[in-house]
PDB file of C-alpha atoms and ligand atoms in Angstrom:
ATOM      1  CA  UNK M   1    -215.185 -19.235 116.112  1.00  0.00           C
ATOM      2  CA  UNK M   2    -212.971 -22.298 115.940  1.00  0.00           C
ATOM      3  CA  UNK M   3    -213.090 -23.288 119.608  1.00  0.00           C
ATOM      4  CA  UNK M   4    -215.966 -24.018 121.900  1.00  0.00           C
ATOM      5  CA  UNK M   5    -216.834 -25.966 125.039  1.00  0.00           C
ATOM      6  CA  UNK M   6    -219.042 -29.029 124.698  1.00  0.00           C
ATOM      7  CA  UNK M   7    -220.705 -30.637 127.722  1.00  0.00           C
ATOM      8  CA  UNK M   8    -222.218 -34.128 127.803  1.00  0.00           C
ATOM      9  CA  UNK M   9    -224.697 -34.628 130.636  1.00  0.00           C
ATOM     10  CA  UNK M  10    -224.486 -38.231 131.790  1.00  0.00           C
ATOM     11  CA  UNK M  11    -227.658 -37.980 133.836  1.00  0.00           C
ATOM     12  CA  UNK M  12    -229.248 -40.568 136.117  1.00  0.00           C
ATOM     13  CA  UNK M  13    -232.760 -41.085 134.752  1.00  0.00           C
ATOM     14  CA  UNK M  14    -235.598 -42.103 137.107  1.00  0.00           C
ATOM     15  CA  UNK M  15    -239.160 -43.313 136.558  1.00  0.00           C
ATOM     16  CA  UNK M  16    -240.559 -39.871 137.374  1.00  0.00           C
ATOM     17  CA  UNK M  17    -240.774 -37.507 134.447  1.00  0.00           C
ATOM     18  CA  UNK M  18    -241.020 -34.371 136.610  1.00  0.00           C
ATOM     19  CA  UNK M  19    -237.963 -35.423 138.572  1.00  0.00           C
ATOM     20  CA  UNK M  20    -236.083 -36.030 135.302  1.00  0.00           C
ATOM     21  CA  UNK M  21    -236.996 -32.606 133.935  1.00  0.00           C
ATOM     22  CA  UNK M  22    -235.922 -30.902 137.167  1.00  0.00           C
ATOM     23  CA  UNK M  23    -232.682 -32.846 137.128  1.00  0.00           C
ATOM     24  CA  UNK M  24    -232.007 -31.928 133.476  1.00  0.00           C
ATOM     25  CA  UNK M  25    -232.578 -28.265 134.414  1.00  0.00           C
ATOM     26  CA  UNK M  26    -230.041 -28.527 137.213  1.00  0.00           C
ATOM     27  CA  UNK M  27    -227.352 -30.209 135.067  1.00  0.00           C
ATOM     28  CA  UNK M  28    -227.815 -27.842 132.119  1.00  0.00           C
ATOM     29  CA  UNK M  29    -227.471 -24.848 134.461  1.00  0.00           C
ATOM     30  CA  UNK M  30    -224.286 -26.285 135.965  1.00  0.00           C
ATOM     31  CA  UNK M  31    -222.779 -26.941 132.518  1.00  0.00           C
ATOM     32  CA  UNK M  32    -223.687 -23.428 131.332  1.00  0.00           C
ATOM     33  CA  UNK M  33    -222.113 -21.884 134.458  1.00  0.00           C
ATOM     34  CA  UNK M  34    -218.964 -23.836 133.629  1.00  0.00           C
ATOM     35  CA  UNK M  35    -218.789 -22.232 130.210  1.00  0.00           C
ATOM     36  CA  UNK M  36    -220.404 -24.888 127.974  1.00  0.00           C
ATOM     37  CA  UNK M  37    -221.803 -23.441 124.739  1.00  0.00           C
ATOM     38  CA  UNK M  38    -223.199 -26.696 123.350  1.00  0.00           C
ATOM     39  CA  UNK M  39    -224.783 -29.156 125.776  1.00  0.00           C
ATOM     40  CA  UNK M  40    -226.312 -32.573 125.184  1.00  0.00           C
ATOM     41  CA  UNK M  41    -228.614 -34.685 127.307  1.00  0.00           C
ATOM     42  CA  UNK M  42    -228.663 -38.505 126.940  1.00  0.00           C
ATOM     43  CA  UNK M  43    -231.013 -40.797 125.015  1.00  0.00           C
ATOM     44  CA  UNK M  44    -234.413 -41.083 126.739  1.00  0.00           C
ATOM     45  CA  UNK M  45    -233.658 -38.554 129.465  1.00  0.00           C
ATOM     46  CA  UNK M  46    -237.259 -38.000 130.535  1.00  0.00           C
ATOM     47  CA  UNK M  47    -238.275 -41.675 130.624  1.00  0.00           C
ATOM     48  CA  UNK M  48    -236.682 -45.009 131.541  1.00  0.00           C
ATOM     49  CA  UNK M  49    -235.361 -46.764 128.425  1.00  0.00           C
ATOM     50  CA  UNK M  50    -237.665 -49.675 127.485  1.00  0.00           C
ATOM     51  CA  UNK M  51    -240.446 -50.398 125.011  1.00  0.00           C
ATOM     52  CA  UNK M  52    -242.884 -50.832 127.945  1.00  0.00           C
ATOM     53  CA  UNK M  53    -242.400 -47.137 128.866  1.00  0.00           C
ATOM     54  CA  UNK M  54    -242.445 -45.329 125.522  1.00  0.00           C
ATOM     55  CA  UNK M  55    -246.243 -45.089 125.099  1.00  0.00           C
ATOM     56  CA  UNK M  56    -246.845 -43.849 128.650  1.00  0.00           C
ATOM     57  CA  UNK M  57    -244.137 -41.172 128.558  1.00  0.00           C
ATOM     58  CA  UNK M  58    -244.561 -40.072 124.941  1.00  0.00           C
ATOM     59  CA  UNK M  59    -245.276 -36.400 124.208  1.00  0.00           C
ATOM     60  CA  UNK M  60    -246.133 -34.355 121.191  1.00  0.00           C
ATOM     61  CA  UNK M  61    -243.819 -31.569 120.007  1.00  0.00           C
ATOM     62  CA  UNK M  62    -244.328 -28.928 121.263  1.00  0.00           C
ATOM     63  CA  UNK M  63    -245.058 -30.491 124.654  1.00  0.00           C
ATOM     64  CA  UNK M  64    -243.937 -30.318 128.260  1.00  0.00           C
ATOM     65  CA  UNK M  65    -240.387 -31.567 127.703  1.00  0.00           C
ATOM     66  CA  UNK M  66    -239.681 -29.562 124.570  1.00  0.00           C
ATOM     67  CA  UNK M  67    -240.995 -26.395 126.229  1.00  0.00           C
ATOM     68  CA  UNK M  68    -238.736 -26.988 129.237  1.00  0.00           C
ATOM     69  CA  UNK M  69    -235.623 -27.467 127.092  1.00  0.00           C
ATOM     70  CA  UNK M  70    -236.449 -24.502 124.854  1.00  0.00           C
ATOM     71  CA  UNK M  71    -236.768 -22.235 127.922  1.00  0.00           C
ATOM     72  CA  UNK M  72    -233.452 -23.504 129.337  1.00  0.00           C
ATOM     73  CA  UNK M  73    -231.620 -22.839 126.061  1.00  0.00           C
ATOM     74  CA  UNK M  74    -232.979 -19.283 125.966  1.00  0.00           C
ATOM     75  CA  UNK M  75    -232.262 -18.676 129.666  1.00  0.00           C
ATOM     76  CA  UNK M  76    -228.596 -19.674 129.328  1.00  0.00           C
ATOM     77  CA  UNK M  77    -228.152 -18.517 125.699  1.00  0.00           C
ATOM     78  CA  UNK M  78    -226.686 -21.881 124.670  1.00  0.00           C
ATOM     79  CA  UNK M  79    -227.540 -24.641 122.203  1.00  0.00           C
ATOM     80  CA  UNK M  80    -229.094 -27.737 123.789  1.00  0.00           C
ATOM     81  CA  UNK M  81    -229.403 -31.141 122.148  1.00  0.00           C
ATOM     82  CA  UNK M  82    -232.304 -32.596 124.080  1.00  0.00           C
ATOM     83  CA  UNK M  83    -230.927 -36.165 124.117  1.00  0.00           C
ATOM     84  CA  UNK M  84    -234.001 -38.015 123.011  1.00  0.00           C
ATOM     85  CA  UNK M  85    -237.590 -38.500 124.153  1.00  0.00           C
ATOM     86  CA  UNK M  86    -240.423 -40.759 123.056  1.00  0.00           C
ATOM     87  CA  UNK M  87    -242.394 -38.544 120.653  1.00  0.00           C
ATOM     88  CA  UNK M  88    -246.048 -39.054 119.744  1.00  0.00           C
ATOM     89  CA  UNK M  89    -247.071 -37.992 116.261  1.00  0.00           C
ATOM     90  CA  UNK M  90    -250.592 -39.056 115.272  1.00  0.00           C
ATOM     91  CA  UNK M  91    -250.800 -42.748 116.064  1.00  0.00           C
ATOM     92  CA  UNK M  92    -247.048 -43.329 115.783  1.00  0.00           C
ATOM     93  CA  UNK M  93    -244.191 -43.100 118.282  1.00  0.00           C
ATOM     94  CA  UNK M  94    -240.613 -42.078 117.487  1.00  0.00           C
ATOM     95  CA  UNK M  95    -237.364 -41.863 119.435  1.00  0.00           C
ATOM     96  CA  UNK M  96    -236.686 -38.177 118.819  1.00  0.00           C
ATOM     97  CA  UNK M  97    -233.924 -35.697 119.518  1.00  0.00           C
ATOM     98  CA  UNK M  98    -234.880 -32.002 119.642  1.00  0.00           C
ATOM     99  CA  UNK M  99    -232.297 -29.259 119.334  1.00  0.00           C
ATOM    100  CA  UNK M 100    -232.845 -25.701 120.600  1.00  0.00           C
ATOM    101  CA  UNK M 101    -230.642 -22.709 119.808  1.00  0.00           C
ATOM    102  CA  UNK M 102    -229.641 -19.855 122.151  1.00  0.00           C
ATOM    103  CA  UNK M 103    -232.820 -18.007 121.114  1.00  0.00           C
ATOM    104  CA  UNK M 104    -234.918 -20.894 122.444  1.00  0.00           C
ATOM    105  CA  UNK M 105    -236.146 -21.816 118.962  1.00  0.00           C
ATOM    106  CA  UNK M 106    -236.224 -25.379 117.650  1.00  0.00           C
ATOM    107  CA  UNK M 107    -233.340 -25.734 115.190  1.00  0.00           C
ATOM    108  CA  UNK M 108    -233.319 -29.487 114.643  1.00  0.00           C
ATOM    109  CA  UNK M 109    -235.485 -32.562 115.072  1.00  0.00           C
ATOM    110  CA  UNK M 110    -234.022 -36.009 114.425  1.00  0.00           C
ATOM    111  CA  UNK M 111    -236.013 -39.225 114.648  1.00  0.00           C
ATOM    112  CA  UNK M 112    -233.892 -42.347 115.247  1.00  0.00           C
ATOM    113  CA  UNK M 113    -233.436 -43.868 111.821  1.00  0.00           C
ATOM    114  CA  UNK M 114    -232.310 -47.418 112.662  1.00  0.00           C
ATOM    115  CA  UNK M 115    -234.404 -49.107 115.322  1.00  0.00           C
ATOM    116  CA  UNK M 116    -232.661 -51.211 117.954  1.00  0.00           C
ATOM    117  CA  UNK M 117    -233.850 -54.748 117.248  1.00  0.00           C
ATOM    118  CA  UNK M 118    -231.351 -57.353 118.418  1.00  0.00           C
ATOM    119  CA  UNK M 119    -231.432 -60.871 119.837  1.00  0.00           C
ATOM    120  CA  UNK M 120    -228.409 -62.233 121.697  1.00  0.00           C
ATOM    121  CA  UNK M 121    -229.683 -65.411 123.391  1.00  0.00           C
ATOM    122  CA  UNK M 122    -229.100 -65.487 127.128  1.00  0.00           C
ATOM    123  CA  UNK M 123    -227.911 -61.867 127.100  1.00  0.00           C
ATOM    124  CA  UNK M 124    -230.243 -59.311 125.601  1.00  0.00           C
ATOM    125  CA  UNK M 125    -233.256 -59.239 123.336  1.00  0.00           C
ATOM    126  CA  UNK M 126    -234.643 -55.848 122.453  1.00  0.00           C
ATOM    127  CA  UNK M 127    -237.189 -54.855 119.827  1.00  0.00           C
ATOM    128  CA  UNK M 128    -237.767 -51.114 119.544  1.00  0.00           C
ATOM    129  CA  UNK M 129    -239.838 -51.744 116.427  1.00  0.00           C
ATOM    130  CA  UNK M 130    -242.573 -53.278 118.637  1.00  0.00           C
ATOM    131  CA  UNK M 131    -243.566 -49.745 119.592  1.00  0.00           C
ATOM    132  CA  UNK M 132    -241.516 -47.227 117.600  1.00  0.00           C
ATOM    133  CA  UNK M 133    -241.439 -46.168 113.976  1.00  0.00           C
ATOM    134  CA  UNK M 134    -238.155 -45.222 112.282  1.00  0.00           C
ATOM    135  CA  UNK M 135    -237.308 -41.704 111.138  1.00  0.00           C
ATOM    136  CA  UNK M 136    -236.484 -40.999 107.511  1.00  0.00           C
ATOM    137  CA  UNK M 137    -234.610 -37.680 107.625  1.00  0.00           C
ATOM    138  CA  UNK M 138    -231.127 -36.391 108.346  1.00  0.00           C
ATOM    139  CA  UNK M 139    -230.886 -33.529 110.830  1.00  0.00           C
ATOM    140  CA  UNK M 140    -227.984 -31.178 110.918  1.00  0.00           C
ATOM    141  CA  UNK M 141    -227.897 -27.654 112.279  1.00  0.00           C
ATOM    142  CA  UNK M 142    -225.535 -24.716 112.142  1.00  0.00           C
ATOM    143  CA  UNK M 143    -223.910 -23.189 115.211  1.00  0.00           C
ATOM    144  CA  UNK M 144    -221.443 -20.264 115.354  1.00  0.00           C
ATOM    145  CA  UNK M 145    -218.749 -22.992 115.648  1.00  0.00           C
ATOM    146  CA  UNK M 146    -219.578 -25.668 113.103  1.00  0.00           C
ATOM    147  CA  UNK M 147    -222.312 -27.698 111.493  1.00  0.00           C
ATOM    148  CA  UNK M 148    -223.481 -30.541 113.763  1.00  0.00           C
ATOM    149  CA  UNK M 149    -225.216 -33.802 112.800  1.00  0.00           C
ATOM    150  CA  UNK M 150    -227.408 -35.923 115.062  1.00  0.00           C
ATOM    151  CA  UNK M 151    -227.782 -39.691 115.329  1.00  0.00           C
ATOM    152  CA  UNK M 152    -229.298 -41.800 118.107  1.00  0.00           C
ATOM    153  CA  UNK M 153    -227.588 -44.827 119.643  1.00  0.00           C
ATOM    154  CA  UNK M 154    -228.039 -47.828 117.286  1.00  0.00           C
ATOM    155  CA  UNK M 155    -227.637 -45.370 114.361  1.00  0.00           C
ATOM    156  CA  UNK M 156    -223.930 -45.321 115.200  1.00  0.00           C
ATOM    157  CA  UNK M 157    -223.648 -48.865 113.820  1.00  0.00           C
ATOM    158  CA  UNK M 158    -224.482 -47.645 110.307  1.00  0.00           C
ATOM    159  CA  UNK M 159    -221.432 -45.902 108.799  1.00  0.00           C
ATOM    160  CA  UNK M 160    -223.485 -44.618 105.870  1.00  0.00           C
ATOM    161  CA  UNK M 161    -225.401 -42.219 108.121  1.00  0.00           C
ATOM    162  CA  UNK M 162    -222.310 -40.536 109.584  1.00  0.00           C
ATOM    163  CA  UNK M 163    -220.756 -40.366 106.106  1.00  0.00           C
ATOM    164  CA  UNK M 164    -223.818 -38.486 104.841  1.00  0.00           C
ATOM    165  CA  UNK M 165    -223.390 -35.924 107.624  1.00  0.00           C
ATOM    166  CA  UNK M 166    -219.667 -35.563 106.928  1.00  0.00           C
ATOM    167  CA  UNK M 167    -220.418 -35.051 103.230  1.00  0.00           C
ATOM    168  CA  UNK M 168    -222.904 -32.319 104.192  1.00  0.00           C
ATOM    169  CA  UNK M 169    -220.132 -30.445 105.997  1.00  0.00           C
ATOM    170  CA  UNK M 170    -220.648 -31.510 109.623  1.00  0.00           C
ATOM    171  CA  UNK M 171    -217.497 -31.404 111.739  1.00  0.00           C
ATOM    172  CA  UNK M 172    -219.200 -32.887 114.817  1.00  0.00           C
ATOM    173  CA  UNK M 173    -221.645 -35.762 115.239  1.00  0.00           C
ATOM    174  CA  UNK M 174    -223.529 -35.897 118.531  1.00  0.00           C
ATOM    175  CA  UNK M 175    -225.108 -39.226 119.344  1.00  0.00           C
ATOM    176  CA  UNK M 176    -227.232 -39.583 122.486  1.00  0.00           C
ATOM    177  CA  UNK M 177    -227.216 -43.319 123.187  1.00  0.00           C
ATOM    178  CA  UNK M 178    -227.681 -46.005 125.805  1.00  0.00           C
ATOM    179  CA  UNK M 179    -225.605 -49.069 125.040  1.00  0.00           C
ATOM    180  CA  UNK M 180    -225.927 -51.927 127.513  1.00  0.00           C
ATOM    181  CA  UNK M 181    -223.783 -54.252 129.599  1.00  0.00           C
ATOM    182  CA  UNK M 182    -223.474 -56.788 126.741  1.00  0.00           C
ATOM    183  CA  UNK M 183    -222.613 -54.593 123.748  1.00  0.00           C
ATOM    184  CA  UNK M 184    -221.246 -51.577 125.620  1.00  0.00           C
ATOM    185  CA  UNK M 185    -217.902 -52.987 126.781  1.00  0.00           C
ATOM    186  CA  UNK M 186    -216.763 -53.943 123.278  1.00  0.00           C
ATOM    187  CA  UNK M 187    -218.725 -51.855 120.791  1.00  0.00           C
ATOM    188  CA  UNK M 188    -219.487 -48.437 122.321  1.00  0.00           C
ATOM    189  CA  UNK M 189    -216.055 -46.812 122.089  1.00  0.00           C
ATOM    190  CA  UNK M 190    -214.985 -48.846 119.054  1.00  0.00           C
ATOM    191  CA  UNK M 191    -217.933 -47.635 116.950  1.00  0.00           C
ATOM    192  CA  UNK M 192    -217.555 -43.976 117.804  1.00  0.00           C
ATOM    193  CA  UNK M 193    -213.824 -43.915 117.228  1.00  0.00           C
ATOM    194  CA  UNK M 194    -214.369 -45.713 113.925  1.00  0.00           C
ATOM    195  CA  UNK M 195    -216.944 -43.116 112.819  1.00  0.00           C
ATOM    196  CA  UNK M 196    -214.558 -40.334 113.924  1.00  0.00           C
ATOM    197  CA  UNK M 197    -211.541 -41.687 112.075  1.00  0.00           C
ATOM    198  CA  UNK M 198    -213.544 -42.741 108.965  1.00  0.00           C
ATOM    199  CA  UNK M 199    -214.887 -39.245 108.556  1.00  0.00           C
ATOM    200  CA  UNK M 200    -212.155 -37.216 110.254  1.00  0.00           C
ATOM    201  CA  UNK M 201    -214.653 -35.409 112.445  1.00  0.00           C
ATOM    202  CA  UNK M 202    -215.439 -35.118 116.167  1.00  0.00           C
ATOM    203  CA  UNK M 203    -217.926 -37.674 117.517  1.00  0.00           C
ATOM    204  CA  UNK M 204    -219.603 -37.305 120.929  1.00  0.00           C
ATOM    205  CA  UNK M 205    -221.810 -39.929 122.565  1.00  0.00           C
ATOM    206  CA  UNK M 206    -224.052 -39.202 125.560  1.00  0.00           C
ATOM    207  CA  UNK M 207    -225.336 -42.015 127.757  1.00  0.00           C
ATOM    208  CA  UNK M 208    -227.581 -41.976 130.797  1.00  0.00           C
ATOM    209  CA  UNK M 209    -225.724 -42.863 134.017  1.00  0.00           C
ATOM    210  CA  UNK M 210    -225.813 -46.537 134.913  1.00  0.00           C
ATOM    211  CA  UNK M 211    -228.683 -47.599 137.177  1.00  0.00           C
ATOM    212  CA  UNK M 212    -228.244 -51.218 138.256  1.00  0.00           C
ATOM    213  CA  UNK M 213    -231.889 -51.343 139.399  1.00  0.00           C
ATOM    214  CA  UNK M 214    -233.333 -50.369 136.007  1.00  0.00           C
ATOM    215  CA  UNK M 215    -234.844 -52.950 133.635  1.00  0.00           C
ATOM    216  CA  UNK M 216    -232.286 -51.814 131.021  1.00  0.00           C
ATOM    217  CA  UNK M 217    -228.852 -51.150 132.491  1.00  0.00           C
ATOM    218  CA  UNK M 218    -226.952 -48.520 130.500  1.00  0.00           C
ATOM    219  CA  UNK M 219    -223.210 -48.819 129.920  1.00  0.00           C
ATOM    220  CA  UNK M 220    -222.492 -45.126 130.590  1.00  0.00           C
ATOM    221  CA  UNK M 221    -219.054 -43.874 129.483  1.00  0.00           C
ATOM    222  CA  UNK M 222    -220.145 -40.819 127.495  1.00  0.00           C
ATOM    223  CA  UNK M 223    -217.199 -40.009 125.254  1.00  0.00           C
ATOM    224  CA  UNK M 224    -215.728 -37.440 122.888  1.00  0.00           C
ATOM    225  CA  UNK M 225    -213.480 -38.746 120.082  1.00  0.00           C
ATOM    226  CA  UNK M 226    -211.364 -36.494 117.889  1.00  0.00           C
ATOM    227  CA  UNK M 227    -210.949 -36.511 114.077  1.00  0.00           C
ATOM    228  CA  UNK M 228    -207.712 -38.429 114.701  1.00  0.00           C
ATOM    229  CA  UNK M 229    -209.768 -41.171 116.376  1.00  0.00           C
ATOM    230  CA  UNK M 230    -208.414 -40.748 119.886  1.00  0.00           C
ATOM    231  CA  UNK M 231    -210.561 -40.251 122.970  1.00  0.00           C
ATOM    232  CA  UNK M 232    -210.315 -36.694 124.275  1.00  0.00           C
ATOM    233  CA  UNK M 233    -212.831 -36.946 127.139  1.00  0.00           C
ATOM    234  CA  UNK M 234    -214.662 -39.843 128.741  1.00  0.00           C
ATOM    235  CA  UNK M 235    -216.987 -40.428 131.695  1.00  0.00           C
ATOM    236  CA  UNK M 236    -217.116 -43.370 134.063  1.00  0.00           C
ATOM    237  CA  UNK M 237    -220.532 -45.004 134.560  1.00  0.00           C
ATOM    238  CA  UNK M 238    -222.021 -42.819 137.291  1.00  0.00           C
ATOM    239  CA  UNK M 239    -223.670 -39.451 136.955  1.00  0.00           C
ATOM    240  CA  UNK M 240    -221.238 -36.822 135.703  1.00  0.00           C
ATOM    241  CA  UNK M 241    -220.757 -34.005 133.234  1.00  0.00           C
ATOM    242  CA  UNK M 242    -218.032 -34.522 130.646  1.00  0.00           C
ATOM    243  CA  UNK M 243    -216.487 -31.346 129.239  1.00  0.00           C
ATOM    244  CA  UNK M 244    -214.420 -31.106 126.063  1.00  0.00           C
ATOM    245  CA  UNK M 245    -212.823 -27.973 124.656  1.00  0.00           C
ATOM    246  CA  UNK M 246    -213.191 -28.617 120.972  1.00  0.00           C
ATOM    247  CA  UNK M 247    -210.600 -27.120 118.624  1.00  0.00           C
ATOM    248  CA  UNK M 248    -212.103 -27.323 115.152  1.00  0.00           C
ATOM    249  CA  UNK M 249    -208.740 -26.597 113.516  1.00  0.00           C
ATOM    250  CA  UNK M 250    -208.015 -30.238 114.268  1.00  0.00           C
ATOM    251  CA  UNK M 251    -210.538 -31.296 111.600  1.00  0.00           C
ATOM    252  CA  UNK M 252    -208.768 -29.438 108.803  1.00  0.00           C
ATOM    253  CA  UNK M 253    -205.351 -30.454 110.104  1.00  0.00           C
ATOM    254  CA  UNK M 254    -206.139 -34.193 110.084  1.00  0.00           C
ATOM    255  CA  UNK M 255    -207.879 -33.931 106.699  1.00  0.00           C
ATOM    256  CA  UNK M 256    -204.818 -32.201 105.244  1.00  0.00           C
ATOM    257  CA  UNK M 257    -202.392 -34.746 106.688  1.00  0.00           C
ATOM    258  CA  UNK M 258    -204.302 -37.852 105.573  1.00  0.00           C
ATOM    259  CA  UNK M 259    -206.472 -36.726 102.637  1.00  0.00           C
ATOM    260  CA  UNK M 260    -208.683 -39.828 102.342  1.00  0.00           C
ATOM    261  CA  UNK M 261    -211.738 -37.682 101.713  1.00  0.00           C
ATOM    262  CA  UNK M 262    -210.400 -36.581  98.323  1.00  0.00           C
ATOM    263  CA  UNK M 263    -208.783 -39.937  97.590  1.00  0.00           C
ATOM    264  CA  UNK M 264    -212.076 -41.863  97.668  1.00  0.00           C
ATOM    265  CA  UNK M 265    -212.871 -43.583  94.361  1.00  0.00           C
ATOM    266  CA  UNK M 266    -216.650 -43.397  94.502  1.00  0.00           C
ATOM    267  CA  UNK M 267    -217.262 -44.021  90.771  1.00  0.00           C
ATOM    268  CA  UNK M 268    -215.160 -47.153  90.958  1.00  0.00           C
ATOM    269  CA  UNK M 269    -217.025 -48.406  94.054  1.00  0.00           C
ATOM    270  CA  UNK M 270    -220.360 -47.855  92.303  1.00  0.00           C
ATOM    271  CA  UNK M 271    -219.318 -49.676  89.160  1.00  0.00           C
ATOM    272  CA  UNK M 272    -217.797 -52.541  91.180  1.00  0.00           C
ATOM    273  CA  UNK M 273    -220.993 -52.809  93.230  1.00  0.00           C
ATOM    274  CA  UNK M 274    -223.099 -52.874  90.047  1.00  0.00           C
ATOM    275  CA  UNK M 275    -220.878 -55.461  88.304  1.00  0.00           C
ATOM    276  CA  UNK M 276    -222.116 -59.056  88.377  1.00  0.00           C
ATOM    277  CA  UNK M 277    -219.971 -61.401  90.508  1.00  0.00           C
ATOM    278  CA  UNK M 278    -217.868 -63.710  88.228  1.00  0.00           C
TER     279      UNK M 278
HETATM  280  O1  AKG E 301    -226.358 -51.116 119.434  1.00  0.00           O
HETATM  281  C1  AKG E 301    -226.336 -51.405 120.628  1.00  0.00           C
HETATM  282  O2  AKG E 301    -225.624 -52.292 121.074  1.00  0.00           O
HETATM  283  C2  AKG E 301    -227.207 -50.688 121.594  1.00  0.00           C
HETATM  284  C3  AKG E 301    -228.211 -49.800 120.916  1.00  0.00           C
HETATM  285  C4  AKG E 301    -229.187 -49.197 121.834  1.00  0.00           C
HETATM  286  O3  AKG E 301    -229.182 -49.428 123.013  1.00  0.00           O
HETATM  287  C5  AKG E 301    -230.167 -48.259 121.311  1.00  0.00           C
HETATM  288  O4  AKG E 301    -230.268 -48.083 120.093  1.00  0.00           O
HETATM  289  O5  AKG E 301    -230.871 -47.650 122.114  1.00  0.00           O
END
């Protein structure tokens, strides 16, 4: 199958977990009724985004949220990327994305690999590493359409991660993320289009809807970029579902036209990197 419908759920997240789960149920059902076969929720969809919330909202896997998403995937016979949730594992917390296939079974679990620690004086200081631990594994999964890789938000800033997925045969990267009002306007679209054009693959980012009353105000603008690097679908900042009819033939077409993937000179890069500067 070379075509499928992707839906990005730009959901408004509240402080009430039960309300968030009910809302996710509603949006997933709407997307499935509209023909979506692969659906993604945003980063931290069951909890407000902020280090002060992660411990309180964290769950083990399996747990309430994972069970809810698994049941929804099975009910609608679709694949659901469960955005991300704070996950508790022993005495550690992770920012984790869980993926469930149309049979309701867990088919992927990605823990955010690069933690969001930044300091922009007068604008935004954020230190995920105060409460979270980083993941160490790649997570890709196979669908009837293509292989899909997962990254979470700040991970998009590290081109090496997306390159690893592309080299493993992924034709789509899905990245639940919540950029903010400082970095979002300049970096959000730029980074995803760069990852798409670097690797000649589709890249989809899924943000929560903007809530001006939240302690962390998300940029919104969930987006799908094509292997050519152009934007094929994009949300505003309010709650909405973004649909994209993905034609995977575009991946092969762009790779044939501009064959950078086979023109890379990896041995040369390695020897240049190893050489001592003059
Ligand atoms: O990289 C950024 O500017 C934002 C990252 C972020 O919000 C996150 O990793 O959750």
